[in-house]
C-alpha cells in the first residue's frame, strides 16, 4: 500500500503555509506552529528535512526564519514527499539498492507494478505546490489522458 506518513502530511501543510506571504518575508517556527496548529517540535523536525532537501532556506539571527527556496510553481509534490519519505516506491522490488524480493523469480506482477509506479511518480512530479493549493478536486490535477473512475 502506498501511504504517506503523518510527517509528510505536515510537511505539505507547512510548505503550503510558507507559500503564502508573511509580514517579514520569512516564517519563524512559532509562526508556522500557530498558523498550522502543529506542535513546534514537529514543525522544527519537518523543516529540518525540508532544508536538507533544498526546498526551504534557513536564516539565522534576529531577521532569521524560513522561506521557500523556489516559487510554489517550481516545487513538485514528488519533491516534498521525497524530502520526508525518501524514494517513492510502489513495491519493494523497485528499490534501487539491489534488494530482491523472495518472490522475485516467480512474480508476474513486477513489470506491471513498475509501470504503475512510474505513472504515479510521473504524476507526482507534475503537480506543483501552487497547483495543489489551487485545486478544488483531484480531477483538476489529473492529466487529460487519465480518466478518474467512479465507484463501480
PDB file of N, CA and C in Angstrom, residues 15 23 30 37 49 52 63-65 68 75 77 84 86 95 98 103 106 112 115 124 130 136 140 143 146 149:
ATOM      1  N   UNK A  15       4.644  23.602   3.818  1.00  0.00           N
ATOM      2  CA  UNK A  15       5.054  24.170   2.532  1.00  0.00           C
ATOM      3  C   UNK A  15       3.946  25.051   1.967  1.00  0.00           C
ATOM      4  N   UNK A  23       4.582  38.614   6.962  1.00  0.00           N
ATOM      5  CA  UNK A  23       4.901  40.027   7.225  1.00  0.00           C
ATOM      6  C   UNK A  23       6.364  40.342   6.939  1.00  0.00           C
ATOM      7  N   UNK A  30       7.656  29.428  15.405  1.00  0.00           N
ATOM      8  CA  UNK A  30       6.494  29.735  16.239  1.00  0.00           C
ATOM      9  C   UNK A  30       5.313  30.205  15.387  1.00  0.00           C
ATOM     10  N   UNK A  37      -1.313  24.962  13.488  1.00  0.00           N
ATOM     11  CA  UNK A  37      -1.790  24.232  14.670  1.00  0.00           C
ATOM     12  C   UNK A  37      -0.989  22.949  14.893  1.00  0.00           C
ATOM     13  N   UNK A  49      14.095  18.430   7.582  1.00  0.00           N
ATOM     14  CA  UNK A  49      14.069  17.605   6.364  1.00  0.00           C
ATOM     15  C   UNK A  49      13.945  18.471   5.107  1.00  0.00           C
ATOM     16  N   UNK A  52      17.221  20.249   4.411  1.00  0.00           N
ATOM     17  CA  UNK A  52      18.201  19.279   3.906  1.00  0.00           C
ATOM     18  C   UNK A  52      17.931  18.923   2.435  1.00  0.00           C
ATOM     19  N   UNK A  63      16.572  38.656  12.152  1.00  0.00           N
ATOM     20  CA  UNK A  63      15.730  38.692  10.952  1.00  0.00           C
ATOM     21  C   UNK A  63      15.648  37.314  10.285  1.00  0.00           C
ATOM     22  N   UNK A  64      15.990  36.288  11.048  1.00  0.00           N
ATOM     23  CA  UNK A  64      16.035  34.935  10.506  1.00  0.00           C
ATOM     24  C   UNK A  64      14.669  34.313  10.338  1.00  0.00           C
ATOM     25  N   UNK A  65      14.698  33.052   9.964  1.00  0.00           N
ATOM     26  CA  UNK A  65      13.468  32.309   9.759  1.00  0.00           C
ATOM     27  C   UNK A  65      13.622  31.365   8.588  1.00  0.00           C
ATOM     28  N   UNK A  68      10.604  29.477   1.376  1.00  0.00           N
ATOM     29  CA  UNK A  68      10.741  28.535   0.274  1.00  0.00           C
ATOM     30  C   UNK A  68      11.971  28.886  -0.543  1.00  0.00           C
ATOM     31  N   UNK A  75       8.039  23.879  -7.210  1.00  0.00           N
ATOM     32  CA  UNK A  75       8.197  22.809  -6.219  1.00  0.00           C
ATOM     33  C   UNK A  75       7.130  21.758  -6.470  1.00  0.00           C
ATOM     34  N   UNK A  77       5.055  18.062  -5.892  1.00  0.00           N
ATOM     35  CA  UNK A  77       4.567  17.195  -4.826  1.00  0.00           C
ATOM     36  C   UNK A  77       5.559  16.064  -4.572  1.00  0.00           C
ATOM     37  N   UNK A  84      10.721  13.919   2.819  1.00  0.00           N
ATOM     38  CA  UNK A  84      10.368  13.303   4.098  1.00  0.00           C
ATOM     39  C   UNK A  84      10.466  11.773   4.037  1.00  0.00           C
ATOM     40  N   UNK A  86      11.761   9.759   1.484  1.00  0.00           N
ATOM     41  CA  UNK A  86      12.801   9.122   0.681  1.00  0.00           C
ATOM     42  C   UNK A  86      12.196   8.705  -0.651  1.00  0.00           C
ATOM     43  N   UNK A  95      13.118  -1.003  -5.498  1.00  0.00           N
ATOM     44  CA  UNK A  95      14.147  -0.196  -4.856  1.00  0.00           C
ATOM     45  C   UNK A  95      15.414  -0.234  -5.690  1.00  0.00           C
ATOM     46  N   UNK A  98      19.230  -2.694  -5.062  1.00  0.00           N
ATOM     47  CA  UNK A  98      19.545  -4.061  -5.493  1.00  0.00           C
ATOM     48  C   UNK A  98      18.917  -5.154  -4.664  1.00  0.00           C
ATOM     49  N   UNK A 103      10.032 -13.463  -3.790  1.00  0.00           N
ATOM     50  CA  UNK A 103       9.243 -13.973  -4.909  1.00  0.00           C
ATOM     51  C   UNK A 103       9.739 -13.449  -6.262  1.00  0.00           C
ATOM     52  N   UNK A 106       9.480 -15.697  -9.418  1.00  0.00           N
ATOM     53  CA  UNK A 106       8.177 -16.236  -9.834  1.00  0.00           C
ATOM     54  C   UNK A 106       7.073 -15.192  -9.948  1.00  0.00           C
ATOM     55  N   UNK A 112       4.338  -5.051 -14.501  1.00  0.00           N
ATOM     56  CA  UNK A 112       3.173  -4.160 -14.454  1.00  0.00           C
ATOM     57  C   UNK A 112       3.212  -3.172 -13.277  1.00  0.00           C
ATOM     58  N   UNK A 115       5.443  -0.322 -14.050  1.00  0.00           N
ATOM     59  CA  UNK A 115       4.787   0.642 -14.936  1.00  0.00           C
ATOM     60  C   UNK A 115       3.824   1.541 -14.166  1.00  0.00           C
ATOM     61  N   UNK A 124       3.075  12.645  -9.676  1.00  0.00           N
ATOM     62  CA  UNK A 124       3.506  13.422  -8.511  1.00  0.00           C
ATOM     63  C   UNK A 124       4.566  14.449  -8.896  1.00  0.00           C
ATOM     64  N   UNK A 130       1.857  25.085  -6.013  1.00  0.00           N
ATOM     65  CA  UNK A 130       0.859  26.097  -6.374  1.00  0.00           C
ATOM     66  C   UNK A 130      -0.412  25.438  -6.903  1.00  0.00           C
ATOM     67  N   UNK A 136      -9.409  22.429  -6.546  1.00  0.00           N
ATOM     68  CA  UNK A 136     -10.664  22.235  -5.836  1.00  0.00           C
ATOM     69  C   UNK A 136     -10.978  20.754  -5.668  1.00  0.00           C
ATOM     70  N   UNK A 140      -9.138  18.199 -11.219  1.00  0.00           N
ATOM     71  CA  UNK A 140      -8.468  19.377 -11.759  1.00  0.00           C
ATOM     72  C   UNK A 140      -6.956  19.185 -11.846  1.00  0.00           C
ATOM     73  N   UNK A 143      -4.050  14.618 -15.410  1.00  0.00           N
ATOM     74  CA  UNK A 143      -3.819  14.845 -16.836  1.00  0.00           C
ATOM     75  C   UNK A 143      -5.032  14.371 -17.638  1.00  0.00           C
ATOM     76  N   UNK A 146      -5.755  10.523 -18.312  1.00  0.00           N
ATOM     77  CA  UNK A 146      -6.113   9.588 -17.248  1.00  0.00           C
ATOM     78  C   UNK A 146      -7.533   9.879 -16.791  1.00  0.00           C
ATOM     79  N   UNK A 149     -11.982   7.008 -12.398  1.00  0.00           N
ATOM     80  CA  UNK A 149     -13.122   6.099 -12.354  1.00  0.00           C
ATOM     81  C   UNK A 149     -13.920   6.335 -11.084  1.00  0.00           C
TER      82      UNK A 149
END
